Every structure is written in C-alpha cells, then in structure tokens.
PDB file of C-alpha atoms in Angstrom:
ATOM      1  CA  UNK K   1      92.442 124.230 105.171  1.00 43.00           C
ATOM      2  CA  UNK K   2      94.693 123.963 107.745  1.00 45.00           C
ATOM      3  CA  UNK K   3      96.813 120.729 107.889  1.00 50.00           C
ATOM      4  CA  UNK K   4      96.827 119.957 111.738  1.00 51.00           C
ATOM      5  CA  UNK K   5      92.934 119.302 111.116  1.00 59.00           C
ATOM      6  CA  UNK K   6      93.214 116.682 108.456  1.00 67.00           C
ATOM      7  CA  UNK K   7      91.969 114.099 109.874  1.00 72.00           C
ATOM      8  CA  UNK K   8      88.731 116.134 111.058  1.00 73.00           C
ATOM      9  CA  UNK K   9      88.019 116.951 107.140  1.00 81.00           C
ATOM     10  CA  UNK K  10      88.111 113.502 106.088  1.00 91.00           C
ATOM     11  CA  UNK K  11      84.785 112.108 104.415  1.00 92.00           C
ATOM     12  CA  UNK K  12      84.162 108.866 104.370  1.00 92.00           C
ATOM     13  CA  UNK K  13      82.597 107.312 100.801  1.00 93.00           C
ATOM     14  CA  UNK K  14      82.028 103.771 102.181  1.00 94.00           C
ATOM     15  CA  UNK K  15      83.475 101.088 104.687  1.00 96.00           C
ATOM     16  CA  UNK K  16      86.667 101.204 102.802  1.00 97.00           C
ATOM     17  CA  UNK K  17      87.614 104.721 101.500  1.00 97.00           C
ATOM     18  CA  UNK K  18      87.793 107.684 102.576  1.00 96.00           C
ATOM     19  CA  UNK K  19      88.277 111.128 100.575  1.00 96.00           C
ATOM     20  CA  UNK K  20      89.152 114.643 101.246  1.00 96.00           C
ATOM     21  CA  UNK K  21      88.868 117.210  98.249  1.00 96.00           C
ATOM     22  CA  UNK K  22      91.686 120.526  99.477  1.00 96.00           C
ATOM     23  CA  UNK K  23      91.689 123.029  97.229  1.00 95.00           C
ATOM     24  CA  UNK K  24      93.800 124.393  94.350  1.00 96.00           C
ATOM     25  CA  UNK K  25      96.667 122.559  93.067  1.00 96.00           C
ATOM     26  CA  UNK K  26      98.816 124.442  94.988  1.00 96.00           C
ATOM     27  CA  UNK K  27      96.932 124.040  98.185  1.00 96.00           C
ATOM     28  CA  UNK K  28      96.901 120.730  98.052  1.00 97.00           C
ATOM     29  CA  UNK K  29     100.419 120.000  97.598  1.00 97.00           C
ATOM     30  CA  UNK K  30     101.246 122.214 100.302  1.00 96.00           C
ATOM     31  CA  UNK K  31      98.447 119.496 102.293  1.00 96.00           C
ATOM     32  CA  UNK K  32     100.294 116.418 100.737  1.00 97.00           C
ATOM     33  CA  UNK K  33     103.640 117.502 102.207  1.00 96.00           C
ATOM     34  CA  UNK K  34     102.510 118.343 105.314  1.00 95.00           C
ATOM     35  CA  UNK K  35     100.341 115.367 106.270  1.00 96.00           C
ATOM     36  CA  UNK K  36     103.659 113.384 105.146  1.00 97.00           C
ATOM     37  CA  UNK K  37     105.788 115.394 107.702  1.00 97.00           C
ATOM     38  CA  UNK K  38     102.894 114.727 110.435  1.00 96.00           C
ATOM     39  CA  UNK K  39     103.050 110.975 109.331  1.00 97.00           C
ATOM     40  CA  UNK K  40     106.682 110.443 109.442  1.00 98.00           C
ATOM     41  CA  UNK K  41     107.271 112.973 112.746  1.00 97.00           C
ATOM     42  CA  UNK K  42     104.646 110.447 114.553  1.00 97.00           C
ATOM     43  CA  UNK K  43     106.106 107.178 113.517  1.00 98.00           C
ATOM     44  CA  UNK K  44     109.582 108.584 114.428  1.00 98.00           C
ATOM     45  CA  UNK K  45     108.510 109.661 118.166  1.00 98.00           C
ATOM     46  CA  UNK K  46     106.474 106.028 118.503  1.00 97.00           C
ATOM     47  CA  UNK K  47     109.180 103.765 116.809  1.00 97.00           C
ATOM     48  CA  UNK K  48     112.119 105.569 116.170  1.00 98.00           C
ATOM     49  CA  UNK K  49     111.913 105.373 112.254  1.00 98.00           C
ATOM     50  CA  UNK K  50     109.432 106.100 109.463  1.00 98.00           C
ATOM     51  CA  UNK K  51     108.821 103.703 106.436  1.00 98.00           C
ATOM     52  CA  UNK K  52     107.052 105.093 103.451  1.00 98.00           C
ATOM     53  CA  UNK K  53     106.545 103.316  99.978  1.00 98.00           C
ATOM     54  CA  UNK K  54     106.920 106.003  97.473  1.00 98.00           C
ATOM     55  CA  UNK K  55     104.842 106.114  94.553  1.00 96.00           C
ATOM     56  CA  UNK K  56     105.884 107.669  90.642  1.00 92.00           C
ATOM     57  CA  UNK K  57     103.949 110.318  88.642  1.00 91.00           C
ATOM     58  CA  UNK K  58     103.414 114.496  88.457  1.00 92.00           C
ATOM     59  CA  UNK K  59     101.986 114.712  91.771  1.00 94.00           C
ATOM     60  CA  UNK K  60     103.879 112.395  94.106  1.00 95.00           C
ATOM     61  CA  UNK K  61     107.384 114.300  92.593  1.00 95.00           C
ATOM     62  CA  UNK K  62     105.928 117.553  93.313  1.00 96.00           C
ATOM     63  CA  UNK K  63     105.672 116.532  97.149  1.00 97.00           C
ATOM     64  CA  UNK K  64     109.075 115.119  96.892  1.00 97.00           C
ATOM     65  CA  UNK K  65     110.632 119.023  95.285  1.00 96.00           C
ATOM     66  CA  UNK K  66     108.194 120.406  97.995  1.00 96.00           C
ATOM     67  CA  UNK K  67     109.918 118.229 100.964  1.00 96.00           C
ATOM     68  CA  UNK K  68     113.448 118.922  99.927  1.00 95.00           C
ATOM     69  CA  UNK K  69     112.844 122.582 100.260  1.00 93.00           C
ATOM     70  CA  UNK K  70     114.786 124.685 102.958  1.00 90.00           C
ATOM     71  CA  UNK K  71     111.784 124.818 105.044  1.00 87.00           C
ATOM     72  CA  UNK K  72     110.941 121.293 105.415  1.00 89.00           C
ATOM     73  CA  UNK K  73     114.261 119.995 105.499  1.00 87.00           C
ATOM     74  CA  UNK K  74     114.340 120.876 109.308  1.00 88.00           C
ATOM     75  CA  UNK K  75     111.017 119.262 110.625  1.00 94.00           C
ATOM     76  CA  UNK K  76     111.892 115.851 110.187  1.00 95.00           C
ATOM     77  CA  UNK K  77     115.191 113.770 111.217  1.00 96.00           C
ATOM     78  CA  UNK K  78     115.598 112.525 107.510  1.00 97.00           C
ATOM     79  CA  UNK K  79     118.425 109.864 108.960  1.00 97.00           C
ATOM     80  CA  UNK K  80     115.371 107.542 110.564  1.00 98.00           C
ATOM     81  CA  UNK K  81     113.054 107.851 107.326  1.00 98.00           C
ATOM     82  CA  UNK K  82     113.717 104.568 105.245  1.00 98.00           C
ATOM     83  CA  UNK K  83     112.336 104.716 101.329  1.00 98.00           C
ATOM     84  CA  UNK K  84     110.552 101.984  99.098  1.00 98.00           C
ATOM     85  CA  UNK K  85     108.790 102.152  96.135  1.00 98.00           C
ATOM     86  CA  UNK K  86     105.138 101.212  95.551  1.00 98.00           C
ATOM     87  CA  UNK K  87     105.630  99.919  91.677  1.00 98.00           C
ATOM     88  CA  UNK K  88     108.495 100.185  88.677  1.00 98.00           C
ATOM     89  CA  UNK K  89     109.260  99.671  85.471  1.00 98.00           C
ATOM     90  CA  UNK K  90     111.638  97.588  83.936  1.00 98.00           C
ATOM     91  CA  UNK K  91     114.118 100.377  82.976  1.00 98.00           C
ATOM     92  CA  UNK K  92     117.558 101.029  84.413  1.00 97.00           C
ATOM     93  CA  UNK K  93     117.482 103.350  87.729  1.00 97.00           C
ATOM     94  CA  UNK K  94     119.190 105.981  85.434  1.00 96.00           C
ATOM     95  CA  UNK K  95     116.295 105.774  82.845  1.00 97.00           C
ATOM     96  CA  UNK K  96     114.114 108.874  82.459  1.00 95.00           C
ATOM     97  CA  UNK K  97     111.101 106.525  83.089  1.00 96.00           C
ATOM     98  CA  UNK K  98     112.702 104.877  86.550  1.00 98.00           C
ATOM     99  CA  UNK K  99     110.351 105.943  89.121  1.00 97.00           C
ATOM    100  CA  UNK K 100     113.331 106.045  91.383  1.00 98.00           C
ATOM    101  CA  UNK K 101     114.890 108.296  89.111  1.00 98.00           C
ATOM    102  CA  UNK K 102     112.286 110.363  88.476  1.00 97.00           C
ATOM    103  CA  UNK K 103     111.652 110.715  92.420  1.00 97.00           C
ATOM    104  CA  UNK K 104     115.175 111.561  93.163  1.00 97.00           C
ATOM    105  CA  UNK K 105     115.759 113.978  91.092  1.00 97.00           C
ATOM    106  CA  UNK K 106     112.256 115.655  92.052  1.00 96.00           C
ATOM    107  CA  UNK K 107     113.551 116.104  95.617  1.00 96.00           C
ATOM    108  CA  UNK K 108     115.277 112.543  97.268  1.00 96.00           C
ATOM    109  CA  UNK K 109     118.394 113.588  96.022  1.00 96.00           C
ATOM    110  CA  UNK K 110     118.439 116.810  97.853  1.00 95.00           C
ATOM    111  CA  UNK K 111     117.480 115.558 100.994  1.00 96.00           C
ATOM    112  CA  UNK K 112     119.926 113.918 103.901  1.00 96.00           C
ATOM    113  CA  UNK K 113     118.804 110.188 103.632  1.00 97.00           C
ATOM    114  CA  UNK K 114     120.939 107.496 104.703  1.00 98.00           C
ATOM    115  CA  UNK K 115     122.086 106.169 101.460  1.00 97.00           C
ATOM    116  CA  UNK K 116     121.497 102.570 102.805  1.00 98.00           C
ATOM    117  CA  UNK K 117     117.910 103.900 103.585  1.00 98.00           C
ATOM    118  CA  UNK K 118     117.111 103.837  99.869  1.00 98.00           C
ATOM    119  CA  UNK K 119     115.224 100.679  98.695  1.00 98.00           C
ATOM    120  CA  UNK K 120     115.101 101.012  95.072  1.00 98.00           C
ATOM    121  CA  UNK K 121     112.977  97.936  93.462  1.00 98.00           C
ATOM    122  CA  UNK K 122     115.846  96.446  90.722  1.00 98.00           C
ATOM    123  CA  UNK K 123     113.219  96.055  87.907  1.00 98.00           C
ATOM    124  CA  UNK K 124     115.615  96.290  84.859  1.00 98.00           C
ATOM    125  CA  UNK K 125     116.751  92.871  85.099  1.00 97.00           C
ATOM    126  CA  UNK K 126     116.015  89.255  86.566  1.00 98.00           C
ATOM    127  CA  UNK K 127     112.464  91.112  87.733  1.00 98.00           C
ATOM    128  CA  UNK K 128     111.404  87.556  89.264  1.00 98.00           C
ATOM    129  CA  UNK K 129     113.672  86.670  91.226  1.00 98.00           C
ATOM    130  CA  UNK K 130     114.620  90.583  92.471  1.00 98.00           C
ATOM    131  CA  UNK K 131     110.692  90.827  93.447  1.00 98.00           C
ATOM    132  CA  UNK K 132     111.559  88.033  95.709  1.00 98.00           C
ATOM    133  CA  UNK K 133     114.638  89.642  96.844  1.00 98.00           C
ATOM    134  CA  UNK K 134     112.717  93.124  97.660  1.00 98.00           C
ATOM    135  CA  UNK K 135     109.747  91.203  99.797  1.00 98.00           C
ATOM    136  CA  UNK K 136     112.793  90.006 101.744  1.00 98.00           C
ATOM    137  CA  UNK K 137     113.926  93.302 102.378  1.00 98.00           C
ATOM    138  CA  UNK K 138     110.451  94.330 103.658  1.00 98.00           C
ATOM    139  CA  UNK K 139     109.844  91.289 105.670  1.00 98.00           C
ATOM    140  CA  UNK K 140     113.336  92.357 107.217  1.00 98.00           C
ATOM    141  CA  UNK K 141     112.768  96.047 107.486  1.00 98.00           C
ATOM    142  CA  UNK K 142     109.398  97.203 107.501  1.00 98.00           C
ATOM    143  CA  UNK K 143     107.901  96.498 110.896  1.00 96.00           C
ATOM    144  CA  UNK K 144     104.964  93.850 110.494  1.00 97.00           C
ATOM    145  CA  UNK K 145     105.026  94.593 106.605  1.00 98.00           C
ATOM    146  CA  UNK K 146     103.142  97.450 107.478  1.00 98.00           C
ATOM    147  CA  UNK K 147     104.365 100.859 105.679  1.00 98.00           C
ATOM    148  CA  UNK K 148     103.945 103.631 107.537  1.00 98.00           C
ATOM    149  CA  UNK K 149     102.598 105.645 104.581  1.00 98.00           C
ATOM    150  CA  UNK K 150     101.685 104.074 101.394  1.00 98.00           C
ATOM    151  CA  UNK K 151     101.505 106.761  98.411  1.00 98.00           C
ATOM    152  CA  UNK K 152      99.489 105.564  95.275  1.00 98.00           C
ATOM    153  CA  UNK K 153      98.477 107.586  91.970  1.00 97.00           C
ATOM    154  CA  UNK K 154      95.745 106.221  89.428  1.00 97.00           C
ATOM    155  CA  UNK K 155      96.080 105.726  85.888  1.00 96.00           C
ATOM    156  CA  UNK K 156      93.603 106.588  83.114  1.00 94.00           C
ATOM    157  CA  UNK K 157      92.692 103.041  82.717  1.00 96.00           C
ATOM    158  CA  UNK K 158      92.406 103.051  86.473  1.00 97.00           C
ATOM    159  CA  UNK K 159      95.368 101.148  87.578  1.00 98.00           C
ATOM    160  CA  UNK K 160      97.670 102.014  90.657  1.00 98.00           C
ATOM    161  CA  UNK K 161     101.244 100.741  91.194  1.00 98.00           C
ATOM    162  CA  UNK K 162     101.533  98.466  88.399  1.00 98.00           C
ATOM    163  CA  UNK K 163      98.530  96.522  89.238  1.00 98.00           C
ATOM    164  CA  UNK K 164      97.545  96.958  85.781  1.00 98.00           C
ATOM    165  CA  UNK K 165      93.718  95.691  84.799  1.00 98.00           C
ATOM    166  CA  UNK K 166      93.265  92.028  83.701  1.00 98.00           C
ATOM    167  CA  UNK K 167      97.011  91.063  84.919  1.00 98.00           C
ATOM    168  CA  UNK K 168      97.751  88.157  86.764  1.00 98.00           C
ATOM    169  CA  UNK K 169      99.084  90.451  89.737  1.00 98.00           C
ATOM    170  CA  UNK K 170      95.553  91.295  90.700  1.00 98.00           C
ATOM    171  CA  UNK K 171      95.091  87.756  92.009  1.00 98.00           C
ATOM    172  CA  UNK K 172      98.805  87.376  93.761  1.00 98.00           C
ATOM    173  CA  UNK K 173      98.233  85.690  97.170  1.00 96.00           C
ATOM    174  CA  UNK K 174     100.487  85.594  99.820  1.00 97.00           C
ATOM    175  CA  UNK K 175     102.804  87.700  98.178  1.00 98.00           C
ATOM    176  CA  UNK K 176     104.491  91.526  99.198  1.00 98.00           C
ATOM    177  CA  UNK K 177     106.189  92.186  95.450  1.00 98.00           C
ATOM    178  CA  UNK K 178     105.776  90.621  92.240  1.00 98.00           C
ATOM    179  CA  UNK K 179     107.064  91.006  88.996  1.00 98.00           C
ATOM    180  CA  UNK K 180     103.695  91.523  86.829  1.00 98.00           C
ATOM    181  CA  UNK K 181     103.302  91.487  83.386  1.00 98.00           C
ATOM    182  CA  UNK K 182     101.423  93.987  81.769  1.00 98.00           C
ATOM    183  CA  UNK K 183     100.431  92.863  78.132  1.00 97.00           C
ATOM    184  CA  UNK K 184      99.392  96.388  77.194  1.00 95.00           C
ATOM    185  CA  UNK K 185     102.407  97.832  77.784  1.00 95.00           C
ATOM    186  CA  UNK K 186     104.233  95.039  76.316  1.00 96.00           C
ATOM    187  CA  UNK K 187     106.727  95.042  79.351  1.00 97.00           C
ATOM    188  CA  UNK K 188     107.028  93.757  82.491  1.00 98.00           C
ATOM    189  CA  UNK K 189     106.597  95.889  86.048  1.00 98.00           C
ATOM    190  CA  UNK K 190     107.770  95.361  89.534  1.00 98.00           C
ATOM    191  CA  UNK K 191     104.722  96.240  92.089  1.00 98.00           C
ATOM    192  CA  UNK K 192     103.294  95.764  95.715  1.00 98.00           C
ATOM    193  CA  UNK K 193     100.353  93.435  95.852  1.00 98.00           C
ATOM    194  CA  UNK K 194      96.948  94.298  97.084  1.00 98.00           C
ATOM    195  CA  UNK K 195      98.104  91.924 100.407  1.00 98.00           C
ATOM    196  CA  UNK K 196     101.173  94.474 101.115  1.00 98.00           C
ATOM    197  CA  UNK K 197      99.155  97.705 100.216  1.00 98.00           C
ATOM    198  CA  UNK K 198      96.428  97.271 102.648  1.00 98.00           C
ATOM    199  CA  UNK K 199      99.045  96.138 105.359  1.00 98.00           C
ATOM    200  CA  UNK K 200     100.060  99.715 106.039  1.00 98.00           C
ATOM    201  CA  UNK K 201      98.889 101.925 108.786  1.00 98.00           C
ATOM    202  CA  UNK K 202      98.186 104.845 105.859  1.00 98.00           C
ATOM    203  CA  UNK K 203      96.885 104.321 102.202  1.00 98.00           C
ATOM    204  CA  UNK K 204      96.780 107.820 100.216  1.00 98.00           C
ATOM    205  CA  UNK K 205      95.897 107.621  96.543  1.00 98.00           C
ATOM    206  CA  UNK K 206      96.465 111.049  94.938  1.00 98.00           C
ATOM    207  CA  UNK K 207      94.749 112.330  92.108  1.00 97.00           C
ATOM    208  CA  UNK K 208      95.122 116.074  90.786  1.00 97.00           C
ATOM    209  CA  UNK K 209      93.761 117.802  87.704  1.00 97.00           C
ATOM    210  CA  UNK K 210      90.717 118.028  85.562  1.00 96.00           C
ATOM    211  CA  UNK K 211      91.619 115.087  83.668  1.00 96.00           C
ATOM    212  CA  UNK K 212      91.453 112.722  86.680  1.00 97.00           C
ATOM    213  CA  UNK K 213      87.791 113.680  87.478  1.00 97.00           C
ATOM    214  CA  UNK K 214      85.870 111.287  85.527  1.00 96.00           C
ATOM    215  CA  UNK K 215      87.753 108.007  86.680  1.00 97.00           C
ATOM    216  CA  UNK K 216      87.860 109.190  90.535  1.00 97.00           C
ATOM    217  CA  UNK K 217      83.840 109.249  90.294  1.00 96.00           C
ATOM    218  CA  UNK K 218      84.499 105.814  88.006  1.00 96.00           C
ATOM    219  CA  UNK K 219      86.550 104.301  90.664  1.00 97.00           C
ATOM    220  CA  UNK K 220      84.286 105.358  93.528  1.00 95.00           C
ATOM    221  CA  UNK K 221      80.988 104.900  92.203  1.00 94.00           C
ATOM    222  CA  UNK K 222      80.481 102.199  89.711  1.00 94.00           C
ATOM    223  CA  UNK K 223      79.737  99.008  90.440  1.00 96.00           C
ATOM    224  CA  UNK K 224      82.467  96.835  92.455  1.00 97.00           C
ATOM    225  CA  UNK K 225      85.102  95.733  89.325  1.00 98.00           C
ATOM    226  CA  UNK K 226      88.600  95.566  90.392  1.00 98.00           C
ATOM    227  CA  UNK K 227      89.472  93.396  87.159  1.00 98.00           C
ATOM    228  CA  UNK K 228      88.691  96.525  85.028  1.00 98.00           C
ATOM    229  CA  UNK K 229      89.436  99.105  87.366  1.00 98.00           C
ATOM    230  CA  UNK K 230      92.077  97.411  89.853  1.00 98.00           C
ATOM    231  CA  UNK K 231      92.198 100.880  91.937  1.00 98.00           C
ATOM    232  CA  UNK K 232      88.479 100.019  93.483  1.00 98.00           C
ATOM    233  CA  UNK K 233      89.962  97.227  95.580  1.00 98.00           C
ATOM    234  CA  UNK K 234      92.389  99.437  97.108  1.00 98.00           C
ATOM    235  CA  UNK K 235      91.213 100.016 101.358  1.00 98.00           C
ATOM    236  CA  UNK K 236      89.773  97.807 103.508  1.00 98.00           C
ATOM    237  CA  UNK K 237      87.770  98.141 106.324  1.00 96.00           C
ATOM    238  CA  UNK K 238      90.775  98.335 108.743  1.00 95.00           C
ATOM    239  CA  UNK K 239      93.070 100.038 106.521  1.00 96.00           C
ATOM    240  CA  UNK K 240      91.030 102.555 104.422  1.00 98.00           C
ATOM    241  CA  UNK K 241      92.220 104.374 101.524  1.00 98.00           C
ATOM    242  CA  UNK K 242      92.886 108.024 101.607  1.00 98.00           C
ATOM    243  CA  UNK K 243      91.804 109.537  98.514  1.00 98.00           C
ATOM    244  CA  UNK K 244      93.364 113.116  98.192  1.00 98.00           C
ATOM    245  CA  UNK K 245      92.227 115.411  95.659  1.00 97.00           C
ATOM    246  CA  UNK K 246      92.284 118.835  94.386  1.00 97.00           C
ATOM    247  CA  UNK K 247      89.019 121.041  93.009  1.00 96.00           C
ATOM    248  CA  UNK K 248      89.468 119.612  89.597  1.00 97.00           C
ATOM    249  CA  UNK K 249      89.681 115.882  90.342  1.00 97.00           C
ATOM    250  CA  UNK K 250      86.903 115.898  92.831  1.00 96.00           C
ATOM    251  CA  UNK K 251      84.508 117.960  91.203  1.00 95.00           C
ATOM    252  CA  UNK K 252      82.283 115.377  89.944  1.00 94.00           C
ATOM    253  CA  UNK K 253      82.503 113.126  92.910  1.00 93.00           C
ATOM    254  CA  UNK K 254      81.204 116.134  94.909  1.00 90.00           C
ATOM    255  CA  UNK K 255      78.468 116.274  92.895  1.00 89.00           C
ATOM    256  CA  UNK K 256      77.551 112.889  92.977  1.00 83.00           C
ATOM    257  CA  UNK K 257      77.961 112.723  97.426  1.00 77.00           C
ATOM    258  CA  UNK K 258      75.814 115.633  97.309  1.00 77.00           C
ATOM    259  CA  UNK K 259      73.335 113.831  95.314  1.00 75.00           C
ATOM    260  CA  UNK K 260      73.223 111.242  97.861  1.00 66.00           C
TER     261      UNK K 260
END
C-alpha cells in the first residue's frame, strides 16, 4: 500500500471510527511511521510545531526504533516536534514498566528532540496533584488542547491509555489528565480523559497480531458498552478514530464488514 494514499484506503465502520487493515506486520509498521512523518511534516509547515501524545506497548515502540532510524531522521525537523504521553504508570521514569522509558529507549533517545520538548507524565509520586500539573502544561502548550496525533493501543480487557473498565476515569468531566485508579491492577495510573482524546485533530488506535483479533471485532461490533470495553467510546463524529491494523488483527472484522 503505498503511504501517500492513506487517507484514500480508509474505511469507515460507523459515524465515529474509521479502520484501515495494511498488511503484514512489517508493512504496517513501515505505514505507522510514515503516516506519523506525513502528520508531523504537515503540522510543522501549517504551525510551525508538531504535538503528538505518545502511547506505550510492542507496537507504538516499534514505530518509535523505526523513526530513529538513519532514514527517517532527515524528513522531519525533530527540534519543532514536542512529546506527551497518552497514559502511565505509577513507576519511576527509570522503571522497566515507565512508558516513557520504555519509549525512549525504543527510539526517543536516539532522536534530536529538544530536551525541554519532552513531557513525561510524573506518575511515580503525588499522581493527583502532578495530573493537575500536566493538564497545565497542555493547556499551555498544546494549541487548543488539540494533539496533533493521538497514538492509542488496546488492552485485552479492552482498555486504552489507562482508561481501565469500571474506573472512575471513564466518567471524568472537564478534565485533560487524571490520576485513575485501577482496582485490578491494584495501582494507580496517570491518563488522558475521553474529553482530551477526542480534542485532537488525529486519533490512531493500533492493534497488531493474532491475539488482538477477537477484541477489535469486540470493540467494533458489539453492542455500545464503554463501561466494559472503555475503547468503544473512543472517536466522535468530528474527531474519528483511526483504527490501524495488520492481517492478523483485522481478520475477523473483515469478515464481519463483508458480511454486511
């Protein structure tokens, strides 16, 4: 598939989400990175920077070691791109299990970021009051609290950032970041709100791998339950989601669209 014709390959599922099912694993990274490098390149020619909320898990920091490769490093002006994260844990940013960690040393690291470009959410401690602190920095540095890319993965139990199902964060209003509590997990978790996710201009939810095939037809065909499987709420009908999958994880919703 070639990437300059993304947009003409999307599907649309409903009034809210969109889908587009690329190929192989490989293929589809290769698609991941460069619809990010389109994204940023066109926010950086129409406002002089790029915002993008990161997101943690396998495929997210393969795009990150993909972007910090030689070939990439010189189609974008890394200086204007400014990082957040979509979701962490409480864990120290050195912790194996720090989403910030895990996506620097994927790729981040490698790449020429302005240090002061780097919004890591401070999870580990004080996660109230710092979820405060990090809608601040939004408010002050994302353009209309609207993200220029949004990256989101889904969970087995079909959660995305750490909008975890039956938590009180699934009912946050007028709120960017909260600190949620996820009784499951027995720990607490930093995450965008539905209100900040569906502010920005692109929502991509990734989801690669045989595994993820039954809950991407879950999520996109049952009936409407975002208390059970918070992912369904994600996309409105201004802002849809982008669902991005490979063979594997869209098999069976292929089956079921062509049923239609």
């Amino acid at each position: 598939m070639q990437t300059a014709h993304w947009k003409t390959s999307i599907r649309s599922f409903d009034e809210r989400r969109n889908f587009i099912v690329v190929g192989n694993a490989e293929e589809t990274i290769q698609f991941c990175v460069k619809q990010f490098i389109e994204i940023a390149q066109e926010a950086i020619e129409k406002r002089g920077l790029f915002t993008v909320a990161l997101s943690g898990g396998q495929t997210p920091n393969a795009i990150f070691k993909e972007l910090s490769q030689q070939d990439y490093l010189k189609q974008l002006d890394w200086t204007k791109v400014f990082c957040f994260w979509s979701d962490e844990r409480s864990v120290p940013p050195t912790d194996t299990e720090s989403n910030y960690a895990m996506a620097m040393e994927s790729g981040l690291a490698k790449l020429p970021l302005k240090r002061e470009h780097i919004f890591r959410m401070k999870a580990e401690s004080d996660i109230e009051e710092n979820a405060l602190e990090y809608e601040a920095i939004i408010r002050e540095k994302v353009s209309s609290n609207s993200f220029d890319l949004l990256m989101l993965g889904m969970g087995d139990d079909g959660h995305t950032a750490s909008l975890f199902p039956h938590t009180q964060g699934l009912h946050a209003k007028d709120r960017l970041v909260i600190a949620n509590y996820v009784p499951q997990k027995h720990t607490w978790r930093m995450s965008l709100t539905y209100e900040c996710i569906h502010l920005a201009k692109t929502i991509c939810i990734y989801a690669m791998g045989k595994k993820k095939a039954n809950m991407v037809a879950q999520a996109l065909t049952k009936s409407y339950d975002p208390d059970n499987l918070p992912i369904q709420r994600i996309g409105t009908t201004h802002h849809k989601a982008l669902w991005i999958l490979d063979h594997e994880a869209g098999e069976k919703l292929l089956q079921i669209f062509q049923r239609r």
